[in-house]
PDB file of C-alpha atoms (C1' of nucleotides) in Angstrom:
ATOM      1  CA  UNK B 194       0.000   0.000   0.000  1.00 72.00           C
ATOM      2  CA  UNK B 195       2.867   2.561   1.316  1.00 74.00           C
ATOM      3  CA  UNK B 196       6.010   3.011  -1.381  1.00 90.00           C
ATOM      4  CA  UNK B 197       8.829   5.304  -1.764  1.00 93.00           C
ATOM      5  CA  UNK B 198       6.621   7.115  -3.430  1.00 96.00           C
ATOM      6  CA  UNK B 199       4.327   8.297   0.122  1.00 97.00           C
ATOM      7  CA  UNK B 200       7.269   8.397   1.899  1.00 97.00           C
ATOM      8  CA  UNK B 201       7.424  11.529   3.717  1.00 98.00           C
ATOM      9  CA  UNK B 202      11.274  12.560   4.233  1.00 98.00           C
ATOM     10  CA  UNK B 203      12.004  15.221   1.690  1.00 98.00           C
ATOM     11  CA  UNK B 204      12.714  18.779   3.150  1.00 98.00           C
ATOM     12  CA  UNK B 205      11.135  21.980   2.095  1.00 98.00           C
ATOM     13  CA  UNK B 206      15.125  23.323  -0.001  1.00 97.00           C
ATOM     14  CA  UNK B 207      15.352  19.832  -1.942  1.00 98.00           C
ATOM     15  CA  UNK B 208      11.174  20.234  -2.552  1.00 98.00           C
ATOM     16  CA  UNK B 209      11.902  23.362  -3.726  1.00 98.00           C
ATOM     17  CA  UNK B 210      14.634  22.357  -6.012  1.00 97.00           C
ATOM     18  CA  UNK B 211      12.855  19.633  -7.204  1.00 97.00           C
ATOM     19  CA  UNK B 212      10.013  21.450  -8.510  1.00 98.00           C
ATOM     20  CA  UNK B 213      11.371  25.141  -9.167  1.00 97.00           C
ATOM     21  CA  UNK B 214       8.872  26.547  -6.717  1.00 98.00           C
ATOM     22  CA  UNK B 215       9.815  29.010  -3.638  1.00 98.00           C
ATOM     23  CA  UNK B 216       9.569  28.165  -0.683  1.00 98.00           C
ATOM     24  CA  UNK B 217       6.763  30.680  -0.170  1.00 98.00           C
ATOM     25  CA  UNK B 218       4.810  28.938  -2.596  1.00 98.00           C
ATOM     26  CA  UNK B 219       5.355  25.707  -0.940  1.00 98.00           C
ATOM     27  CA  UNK B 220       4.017  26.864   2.632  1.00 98.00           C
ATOM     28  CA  UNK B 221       1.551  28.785   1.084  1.00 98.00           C
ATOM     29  CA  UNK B 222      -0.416  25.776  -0.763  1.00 98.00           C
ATOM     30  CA  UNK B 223      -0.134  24.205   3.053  1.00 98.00           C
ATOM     31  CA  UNK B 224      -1.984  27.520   4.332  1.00 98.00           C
ATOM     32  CA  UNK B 225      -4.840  26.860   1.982  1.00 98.00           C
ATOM     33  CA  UNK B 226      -5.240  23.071   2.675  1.00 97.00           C
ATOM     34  CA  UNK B 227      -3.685  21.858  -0.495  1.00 98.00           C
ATOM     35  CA  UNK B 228      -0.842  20.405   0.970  1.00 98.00           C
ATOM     36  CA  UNK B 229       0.079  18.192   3.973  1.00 98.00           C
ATOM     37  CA  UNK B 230       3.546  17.442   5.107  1.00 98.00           C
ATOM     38  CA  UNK B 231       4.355  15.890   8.101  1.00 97.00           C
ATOM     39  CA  UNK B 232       6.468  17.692  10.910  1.00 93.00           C
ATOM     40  CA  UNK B 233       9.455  16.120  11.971  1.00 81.00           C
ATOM     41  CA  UNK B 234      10.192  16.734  15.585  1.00 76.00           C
ATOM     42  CA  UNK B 235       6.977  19.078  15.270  1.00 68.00           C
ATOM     43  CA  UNK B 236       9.191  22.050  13.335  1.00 89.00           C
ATOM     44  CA  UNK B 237      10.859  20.914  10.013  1.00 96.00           C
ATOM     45  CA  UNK B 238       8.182  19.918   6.986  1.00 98.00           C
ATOM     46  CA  UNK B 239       8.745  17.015   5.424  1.00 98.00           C
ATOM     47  CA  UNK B 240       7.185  15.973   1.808  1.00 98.00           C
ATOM     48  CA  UNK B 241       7.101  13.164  -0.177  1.00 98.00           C
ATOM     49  CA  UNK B 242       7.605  12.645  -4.308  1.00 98.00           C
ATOM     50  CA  UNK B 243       4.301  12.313  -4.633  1.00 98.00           C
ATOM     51  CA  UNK B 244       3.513  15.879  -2.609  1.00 98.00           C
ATOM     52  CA  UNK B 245       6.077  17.014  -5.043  1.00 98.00           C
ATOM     53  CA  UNK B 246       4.224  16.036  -8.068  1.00 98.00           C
ATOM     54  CA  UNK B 247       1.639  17.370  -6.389  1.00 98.00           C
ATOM     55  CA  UNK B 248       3.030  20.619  -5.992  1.00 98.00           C
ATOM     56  CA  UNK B 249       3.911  20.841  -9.706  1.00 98.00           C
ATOM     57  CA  UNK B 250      -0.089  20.078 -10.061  1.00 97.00           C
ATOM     58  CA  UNK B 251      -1.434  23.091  -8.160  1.00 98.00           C
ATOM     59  CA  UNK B 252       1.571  25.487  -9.370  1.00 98.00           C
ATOM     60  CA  UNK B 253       0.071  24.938 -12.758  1.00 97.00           C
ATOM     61  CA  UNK B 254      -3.302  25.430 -12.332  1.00 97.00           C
ATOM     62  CA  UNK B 255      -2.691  28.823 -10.596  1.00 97.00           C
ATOM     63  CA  UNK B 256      -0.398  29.549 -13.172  1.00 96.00           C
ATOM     64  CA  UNK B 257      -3.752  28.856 -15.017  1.00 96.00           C
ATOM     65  CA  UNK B 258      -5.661  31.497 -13.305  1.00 96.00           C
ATOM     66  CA  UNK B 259      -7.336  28.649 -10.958  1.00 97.00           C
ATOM     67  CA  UNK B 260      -7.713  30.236  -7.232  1.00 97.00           C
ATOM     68  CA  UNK B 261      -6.435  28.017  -4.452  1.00 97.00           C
ATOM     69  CA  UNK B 262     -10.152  27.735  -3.429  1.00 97.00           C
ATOM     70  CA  UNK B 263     -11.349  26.443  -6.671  1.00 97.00           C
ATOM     71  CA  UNK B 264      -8.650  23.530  -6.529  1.00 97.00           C
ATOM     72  CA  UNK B 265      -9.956  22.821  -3.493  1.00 96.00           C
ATOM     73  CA  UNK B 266     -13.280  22.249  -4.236  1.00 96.00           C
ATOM     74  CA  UNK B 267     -12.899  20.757  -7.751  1.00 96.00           C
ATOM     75  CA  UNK B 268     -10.462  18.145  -6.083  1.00 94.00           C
ATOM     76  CA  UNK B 269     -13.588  17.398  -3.166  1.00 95.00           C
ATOM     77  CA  UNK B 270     -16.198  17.106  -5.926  1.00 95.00           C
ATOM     78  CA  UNK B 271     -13.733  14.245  -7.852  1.00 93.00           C
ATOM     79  CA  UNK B 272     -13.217  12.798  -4.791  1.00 91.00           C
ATOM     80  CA  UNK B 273     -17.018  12.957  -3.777  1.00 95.00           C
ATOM     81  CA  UNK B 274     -17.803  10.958  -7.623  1.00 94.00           C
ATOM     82  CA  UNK B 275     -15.034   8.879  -7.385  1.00 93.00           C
ATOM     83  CA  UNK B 276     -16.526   7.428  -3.954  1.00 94.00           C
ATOM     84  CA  UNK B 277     -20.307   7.236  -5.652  1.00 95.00           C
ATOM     85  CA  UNK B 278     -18.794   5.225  -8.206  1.00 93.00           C
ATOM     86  CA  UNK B 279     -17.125   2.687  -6.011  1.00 91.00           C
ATOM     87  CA  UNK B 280     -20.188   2.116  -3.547  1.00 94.00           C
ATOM     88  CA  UNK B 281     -21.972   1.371  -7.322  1.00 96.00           C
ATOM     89  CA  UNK B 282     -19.541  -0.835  -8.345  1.00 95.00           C
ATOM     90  CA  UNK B 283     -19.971  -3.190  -4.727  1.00 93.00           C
ATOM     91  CA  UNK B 284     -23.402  -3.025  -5.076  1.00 92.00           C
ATOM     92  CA  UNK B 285     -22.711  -4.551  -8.230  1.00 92.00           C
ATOM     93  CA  UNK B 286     -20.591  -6.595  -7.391  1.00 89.00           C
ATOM     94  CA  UNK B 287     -22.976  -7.857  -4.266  1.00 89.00           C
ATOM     95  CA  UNK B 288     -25.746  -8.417  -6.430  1.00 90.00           C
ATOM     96  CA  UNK B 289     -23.894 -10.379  -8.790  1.00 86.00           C
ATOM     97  CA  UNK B 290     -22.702 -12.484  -5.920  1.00 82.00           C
ATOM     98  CA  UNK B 291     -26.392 -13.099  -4.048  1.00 75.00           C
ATOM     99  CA  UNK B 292     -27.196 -14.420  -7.688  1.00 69.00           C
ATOM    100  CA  UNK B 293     -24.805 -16.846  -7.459  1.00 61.00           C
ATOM    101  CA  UNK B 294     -25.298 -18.245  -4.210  1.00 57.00           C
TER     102      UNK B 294
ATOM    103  CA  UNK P 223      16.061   3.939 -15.404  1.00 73.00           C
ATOM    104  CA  UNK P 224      16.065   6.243 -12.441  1.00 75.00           C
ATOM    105  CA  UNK P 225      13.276   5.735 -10.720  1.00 90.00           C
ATOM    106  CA  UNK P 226      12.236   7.550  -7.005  1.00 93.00           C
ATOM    107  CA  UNK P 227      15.068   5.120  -5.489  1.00 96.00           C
ATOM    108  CA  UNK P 228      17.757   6.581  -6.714  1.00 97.00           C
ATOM    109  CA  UNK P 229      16.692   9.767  -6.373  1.00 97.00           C
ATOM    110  CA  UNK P 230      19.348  11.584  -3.924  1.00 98.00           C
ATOM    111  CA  UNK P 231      16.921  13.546  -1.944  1.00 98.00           C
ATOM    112  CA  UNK P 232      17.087  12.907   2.054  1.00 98.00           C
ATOM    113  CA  UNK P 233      18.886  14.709   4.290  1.00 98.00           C
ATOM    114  CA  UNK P 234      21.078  12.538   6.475  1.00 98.00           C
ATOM    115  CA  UNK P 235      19.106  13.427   9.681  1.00 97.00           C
ATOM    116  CA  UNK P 236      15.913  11.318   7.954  1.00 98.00           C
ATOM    117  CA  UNK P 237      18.246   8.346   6.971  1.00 98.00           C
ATOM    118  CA  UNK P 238      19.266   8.264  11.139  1.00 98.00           C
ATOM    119  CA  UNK P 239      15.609   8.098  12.019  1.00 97.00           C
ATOM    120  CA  UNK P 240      14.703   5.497   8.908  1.00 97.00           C
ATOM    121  CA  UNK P 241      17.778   3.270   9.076  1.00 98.00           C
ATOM    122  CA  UNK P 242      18.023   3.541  13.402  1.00 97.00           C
ATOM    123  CA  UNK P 243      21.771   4.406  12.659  1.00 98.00           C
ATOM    124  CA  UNK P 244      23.767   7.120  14.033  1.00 98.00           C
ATOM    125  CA  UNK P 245      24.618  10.266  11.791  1.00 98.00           C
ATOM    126  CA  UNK P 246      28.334   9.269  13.046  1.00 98.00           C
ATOM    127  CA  UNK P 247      28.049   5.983  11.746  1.00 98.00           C
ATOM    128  CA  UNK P 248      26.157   6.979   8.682  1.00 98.00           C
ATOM    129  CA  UNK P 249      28.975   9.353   7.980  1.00 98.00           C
ATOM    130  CA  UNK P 250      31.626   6.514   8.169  1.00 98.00           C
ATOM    131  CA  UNK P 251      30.712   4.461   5.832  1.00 98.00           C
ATOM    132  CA  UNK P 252      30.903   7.358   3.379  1.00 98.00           C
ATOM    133  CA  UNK P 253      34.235   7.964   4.542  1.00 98.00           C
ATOM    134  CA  UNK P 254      34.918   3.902   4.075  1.00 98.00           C
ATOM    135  CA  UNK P 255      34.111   4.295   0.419  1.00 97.00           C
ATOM    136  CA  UNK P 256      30.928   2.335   0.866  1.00 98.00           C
ATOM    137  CA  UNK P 257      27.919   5.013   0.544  1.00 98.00           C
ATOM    138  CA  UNK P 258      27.588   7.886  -1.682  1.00 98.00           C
ATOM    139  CA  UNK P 259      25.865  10.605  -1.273  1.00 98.00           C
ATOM    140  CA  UNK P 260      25.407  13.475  -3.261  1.00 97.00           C
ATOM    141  CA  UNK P 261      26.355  17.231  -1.689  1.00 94.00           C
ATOM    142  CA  UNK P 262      23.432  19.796  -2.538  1.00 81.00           C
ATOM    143  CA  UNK P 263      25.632  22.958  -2.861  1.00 76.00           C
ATOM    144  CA  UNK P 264      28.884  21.343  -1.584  1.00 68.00           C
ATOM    145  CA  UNK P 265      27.707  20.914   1.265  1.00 89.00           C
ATOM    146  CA  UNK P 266      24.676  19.033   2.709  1.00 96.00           C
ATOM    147  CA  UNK P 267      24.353  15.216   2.113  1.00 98.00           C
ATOM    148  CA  UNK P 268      21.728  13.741   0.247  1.00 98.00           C
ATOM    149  CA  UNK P 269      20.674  10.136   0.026  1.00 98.00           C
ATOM    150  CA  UNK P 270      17.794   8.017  -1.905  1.00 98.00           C
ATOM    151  CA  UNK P 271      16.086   4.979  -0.541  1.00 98.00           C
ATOM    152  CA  UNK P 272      18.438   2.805  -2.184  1.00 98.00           C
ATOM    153  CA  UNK P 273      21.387   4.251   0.128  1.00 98.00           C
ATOM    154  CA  UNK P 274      19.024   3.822   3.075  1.00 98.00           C
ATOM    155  CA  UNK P 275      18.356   0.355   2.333  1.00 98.00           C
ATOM    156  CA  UNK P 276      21.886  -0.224   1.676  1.00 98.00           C
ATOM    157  CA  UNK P 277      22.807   1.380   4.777  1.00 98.00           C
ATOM    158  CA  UNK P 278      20.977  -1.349   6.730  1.00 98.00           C
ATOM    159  CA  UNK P 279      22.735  -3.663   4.895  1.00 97.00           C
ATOM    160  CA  UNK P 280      26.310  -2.706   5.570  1.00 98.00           C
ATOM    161  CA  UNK P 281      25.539  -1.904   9.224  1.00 98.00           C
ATOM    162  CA  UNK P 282      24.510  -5.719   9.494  1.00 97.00           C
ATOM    163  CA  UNK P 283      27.449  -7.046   7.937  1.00 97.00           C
ATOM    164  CA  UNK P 284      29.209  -4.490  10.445  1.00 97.00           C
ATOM    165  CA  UNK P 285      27.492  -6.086  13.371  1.00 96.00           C
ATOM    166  CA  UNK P 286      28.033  -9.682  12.096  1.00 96.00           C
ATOM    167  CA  UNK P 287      31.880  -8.712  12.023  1.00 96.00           C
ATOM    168  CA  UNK P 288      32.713  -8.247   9.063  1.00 96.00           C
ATOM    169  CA  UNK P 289      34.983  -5.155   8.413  1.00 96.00           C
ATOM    170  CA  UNK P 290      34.539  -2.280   6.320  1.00 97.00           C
ATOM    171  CA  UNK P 291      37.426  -3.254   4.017  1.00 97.00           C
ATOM    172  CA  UNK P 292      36.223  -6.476   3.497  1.00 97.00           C
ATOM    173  CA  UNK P 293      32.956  -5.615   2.345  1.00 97.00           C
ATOM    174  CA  UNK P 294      34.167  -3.273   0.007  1.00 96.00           C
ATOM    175  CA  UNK P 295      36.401  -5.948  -1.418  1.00 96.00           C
ATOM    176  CA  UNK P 296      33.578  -8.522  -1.537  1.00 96.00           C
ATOM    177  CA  UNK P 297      31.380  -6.265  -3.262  1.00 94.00           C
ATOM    178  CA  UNK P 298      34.395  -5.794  -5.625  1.00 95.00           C
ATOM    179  CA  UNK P 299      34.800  -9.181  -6.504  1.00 95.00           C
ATOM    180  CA  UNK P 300      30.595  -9.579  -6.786  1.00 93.00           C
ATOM    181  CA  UNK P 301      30.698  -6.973  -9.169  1.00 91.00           C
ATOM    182  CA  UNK P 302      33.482  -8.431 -11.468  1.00 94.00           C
ATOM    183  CA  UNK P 303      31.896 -11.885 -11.081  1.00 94.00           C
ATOM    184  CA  UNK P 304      28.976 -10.106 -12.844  1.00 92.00           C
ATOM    185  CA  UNK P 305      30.726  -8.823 -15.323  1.00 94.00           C
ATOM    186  CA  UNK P 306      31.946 -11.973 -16.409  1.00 95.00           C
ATOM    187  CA  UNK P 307      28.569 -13.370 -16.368  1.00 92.00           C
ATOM    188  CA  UNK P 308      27.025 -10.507 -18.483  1.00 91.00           C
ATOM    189  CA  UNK P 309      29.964 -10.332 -20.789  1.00 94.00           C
ATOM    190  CA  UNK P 310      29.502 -14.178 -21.558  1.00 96.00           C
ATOM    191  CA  UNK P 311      25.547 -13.731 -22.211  1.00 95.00           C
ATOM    192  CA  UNK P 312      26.455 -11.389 -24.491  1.00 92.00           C
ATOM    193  CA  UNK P 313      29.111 -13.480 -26.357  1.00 92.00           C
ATOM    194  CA  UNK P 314      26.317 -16.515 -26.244  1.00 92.00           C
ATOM    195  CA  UNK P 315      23.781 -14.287 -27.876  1.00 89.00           C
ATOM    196  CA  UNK P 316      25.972 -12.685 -30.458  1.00 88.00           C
ATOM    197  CA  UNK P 317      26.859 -16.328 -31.617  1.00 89.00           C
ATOM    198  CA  UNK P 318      23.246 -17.056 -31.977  1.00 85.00           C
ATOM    199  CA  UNK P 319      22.564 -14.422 -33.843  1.00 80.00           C
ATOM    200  CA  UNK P 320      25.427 -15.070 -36.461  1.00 74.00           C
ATOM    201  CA  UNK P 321      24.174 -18.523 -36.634  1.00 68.00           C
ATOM    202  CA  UNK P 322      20.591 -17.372 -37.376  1.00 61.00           C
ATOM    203  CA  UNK P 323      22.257 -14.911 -40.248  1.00 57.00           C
TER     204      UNK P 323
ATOM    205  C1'  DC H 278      -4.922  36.497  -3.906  1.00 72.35           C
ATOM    206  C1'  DG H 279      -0.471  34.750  -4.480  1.00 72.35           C
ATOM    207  C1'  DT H 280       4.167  35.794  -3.722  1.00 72.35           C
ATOM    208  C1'  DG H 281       8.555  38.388  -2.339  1.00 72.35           C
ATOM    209  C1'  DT H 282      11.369  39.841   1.341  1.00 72.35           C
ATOM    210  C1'  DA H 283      13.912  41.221   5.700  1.00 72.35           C
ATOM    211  C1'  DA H 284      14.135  39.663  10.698  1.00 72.35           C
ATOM    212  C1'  DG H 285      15.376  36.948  14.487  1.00 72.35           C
ATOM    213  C1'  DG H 286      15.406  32.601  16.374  1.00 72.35           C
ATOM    214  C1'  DA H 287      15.597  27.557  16.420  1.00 72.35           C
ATOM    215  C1'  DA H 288      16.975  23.208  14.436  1.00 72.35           C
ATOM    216  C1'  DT H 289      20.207  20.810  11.269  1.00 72.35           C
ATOM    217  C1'  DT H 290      24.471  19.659   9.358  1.00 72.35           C
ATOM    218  C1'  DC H 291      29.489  20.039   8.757  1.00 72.35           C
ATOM    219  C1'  DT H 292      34.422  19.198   9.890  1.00 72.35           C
ATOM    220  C1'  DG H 293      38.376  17.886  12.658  1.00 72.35           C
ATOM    221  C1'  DA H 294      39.660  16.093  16.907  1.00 72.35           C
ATOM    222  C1'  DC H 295      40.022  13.449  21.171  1.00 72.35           C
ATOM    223  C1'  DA H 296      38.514   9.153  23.420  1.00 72.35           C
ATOM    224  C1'  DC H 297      37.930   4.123  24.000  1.00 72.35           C
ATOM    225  C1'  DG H 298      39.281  -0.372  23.001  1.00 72.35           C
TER     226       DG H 298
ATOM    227  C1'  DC E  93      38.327  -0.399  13.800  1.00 72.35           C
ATOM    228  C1'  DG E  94      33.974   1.516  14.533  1.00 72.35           C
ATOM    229  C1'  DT E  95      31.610   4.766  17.179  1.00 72.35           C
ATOM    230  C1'  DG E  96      30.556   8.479  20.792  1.00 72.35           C
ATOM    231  C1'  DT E  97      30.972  13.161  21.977  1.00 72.35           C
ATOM    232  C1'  DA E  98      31.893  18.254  22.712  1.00 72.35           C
ATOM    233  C1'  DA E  99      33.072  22.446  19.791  1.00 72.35           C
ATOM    234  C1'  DG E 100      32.334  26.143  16.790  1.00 72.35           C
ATOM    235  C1'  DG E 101      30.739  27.524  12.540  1.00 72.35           C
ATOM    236  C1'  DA E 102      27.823  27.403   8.410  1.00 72.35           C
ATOM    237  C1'  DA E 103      23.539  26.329   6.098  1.00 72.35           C
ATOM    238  C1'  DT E 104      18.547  25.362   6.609  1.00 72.35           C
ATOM    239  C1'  DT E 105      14.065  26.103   8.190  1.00 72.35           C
ATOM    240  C1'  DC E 106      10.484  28.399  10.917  1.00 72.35           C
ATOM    241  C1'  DT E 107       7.020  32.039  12.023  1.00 72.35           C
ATOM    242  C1'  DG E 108       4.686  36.451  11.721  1.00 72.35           C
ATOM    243  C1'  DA E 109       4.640  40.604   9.319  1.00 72.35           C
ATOM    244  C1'  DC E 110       4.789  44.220   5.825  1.00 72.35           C
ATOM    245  C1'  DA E 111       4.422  45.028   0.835  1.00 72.35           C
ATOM    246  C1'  DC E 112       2.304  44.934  -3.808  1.00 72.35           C
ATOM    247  C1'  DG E 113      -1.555  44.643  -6.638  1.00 72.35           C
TER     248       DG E 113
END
DNA sequence: CGTGTAAGGAATTCTGACACG
DNA sequence: CGTGTAAGGAATTCTGACACG
């Protein structure tokens, strides 16, 4: 389930390297929820490679002229179908198995 | 071929909490020739999960007794066994193919 | 709203050395 | 030989704020 990939233990310099944004930006898309590193010793953020992709993401889409608000909400309303669609695909999948038995 | 593994990214204060090691001992084996990390601006270590994993590794070996030098040389001789091995494979499939032309 | 910056402090990392065994 | 530690300095990161637009 867990890879390298979620593997929180990249600090905010190398982040920043890694995707050409300032550190500003970085704690910035934390501010406004869009972000979530984990606090080592409760003080230095840590990220992992897929916050760093995710970073690129959102950097983008502002770049785009999409508020940090509107990410926000678009990402809750794919997560929100995403979810519907799963709870119809067990139902399905139920069904199909009642049938059999 | 470079995948998130290999990616030189942590700073040497994550690889003491993810490997259990000291930064001391971390900071020997580079000086044994047996890690390699990169320095961001000349000065900073950075590792990837490969040099964390292989970190473990070589502080077993260390426990078990065996000496710095003598896992370096192993590793040598490993290495040149492969070689061998690979170079071979290669010969084996080049005849093949002649045959086949 | 998203980002830059200067400010002062705290946490991190670095090197070279002395110590023990 | 492999590791701990104290020492002093350099680099990194943190927060809260002021600025611009």
């Amino acid at each position: 389930m867990s890879s390298y990939k979620d593997n929180k233990v990249i600090t905010i310099g190398v982040v920043s390297e890694l995707t050409g944004l300032s550190e500003r930006q970085i704690r910035y898309y934390e501010e406004r929820k869009l972000i979530f590193p984990i606090r080592s010793n409760g003080k230095t953020r840590k990220y992992s490679f897929n916050d760093v992709e995710r970073l690129v993401d959102i950097a983008n889409k502002i770049e785009d002229g999409i508020g940090t608000f509107e990410i926000l909400k678009t990402e809750k309303k794919e997560k929100s179908k995403e979810e519907t669609r799963n709870r119809m695909l067990r139902g399905q999948i139920n069904a199909a198995f009642k049938i059999r038995k």
